[in-house]
Tab-separated table of C-alpha atoms in Angstrom:
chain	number	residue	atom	x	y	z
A	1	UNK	CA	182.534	-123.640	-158.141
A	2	UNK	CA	181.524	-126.187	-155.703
A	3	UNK	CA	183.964	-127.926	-152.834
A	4	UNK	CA	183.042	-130.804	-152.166
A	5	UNK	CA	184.370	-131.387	-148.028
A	6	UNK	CA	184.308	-134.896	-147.866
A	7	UNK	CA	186.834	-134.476	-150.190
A	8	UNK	CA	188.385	-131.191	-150.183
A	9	UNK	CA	190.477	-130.647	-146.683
A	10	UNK	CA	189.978	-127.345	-145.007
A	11	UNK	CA	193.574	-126.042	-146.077
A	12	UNK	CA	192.803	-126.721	-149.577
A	13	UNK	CA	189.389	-124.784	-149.067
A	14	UNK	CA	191.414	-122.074	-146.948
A	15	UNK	CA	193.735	-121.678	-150.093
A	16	UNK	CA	190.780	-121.795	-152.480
A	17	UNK	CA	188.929	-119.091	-150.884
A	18	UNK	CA	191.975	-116.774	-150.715
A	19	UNK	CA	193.286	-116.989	-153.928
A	20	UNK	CA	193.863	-113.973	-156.244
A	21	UNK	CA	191.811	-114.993	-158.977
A	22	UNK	CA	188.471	-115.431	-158.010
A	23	UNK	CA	185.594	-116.089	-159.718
A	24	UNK	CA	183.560	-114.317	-156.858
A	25	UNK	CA	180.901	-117.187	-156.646
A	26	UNK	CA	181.271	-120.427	-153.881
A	27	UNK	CA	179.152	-122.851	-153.239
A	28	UNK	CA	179.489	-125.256	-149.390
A	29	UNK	CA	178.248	-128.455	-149.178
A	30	UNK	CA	178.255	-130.007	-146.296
């Protein structure tokens, strides 16, 4: 899963990163 920040606000992220169903595998691109 990749979040793209230019487009994905750090409370969206925040959520995103915290939520219950994982898939266990992030990718940051800054």
């Amino acid at each position: 899963m990749i979040f793209d920040l230019q487009t994905t606000s750090l409370r969206e992220l925040n959520t995103a990163l915290h939520a219950p169903d994982l898939s266990g595998e992030f990718v940051i691109e800054n």
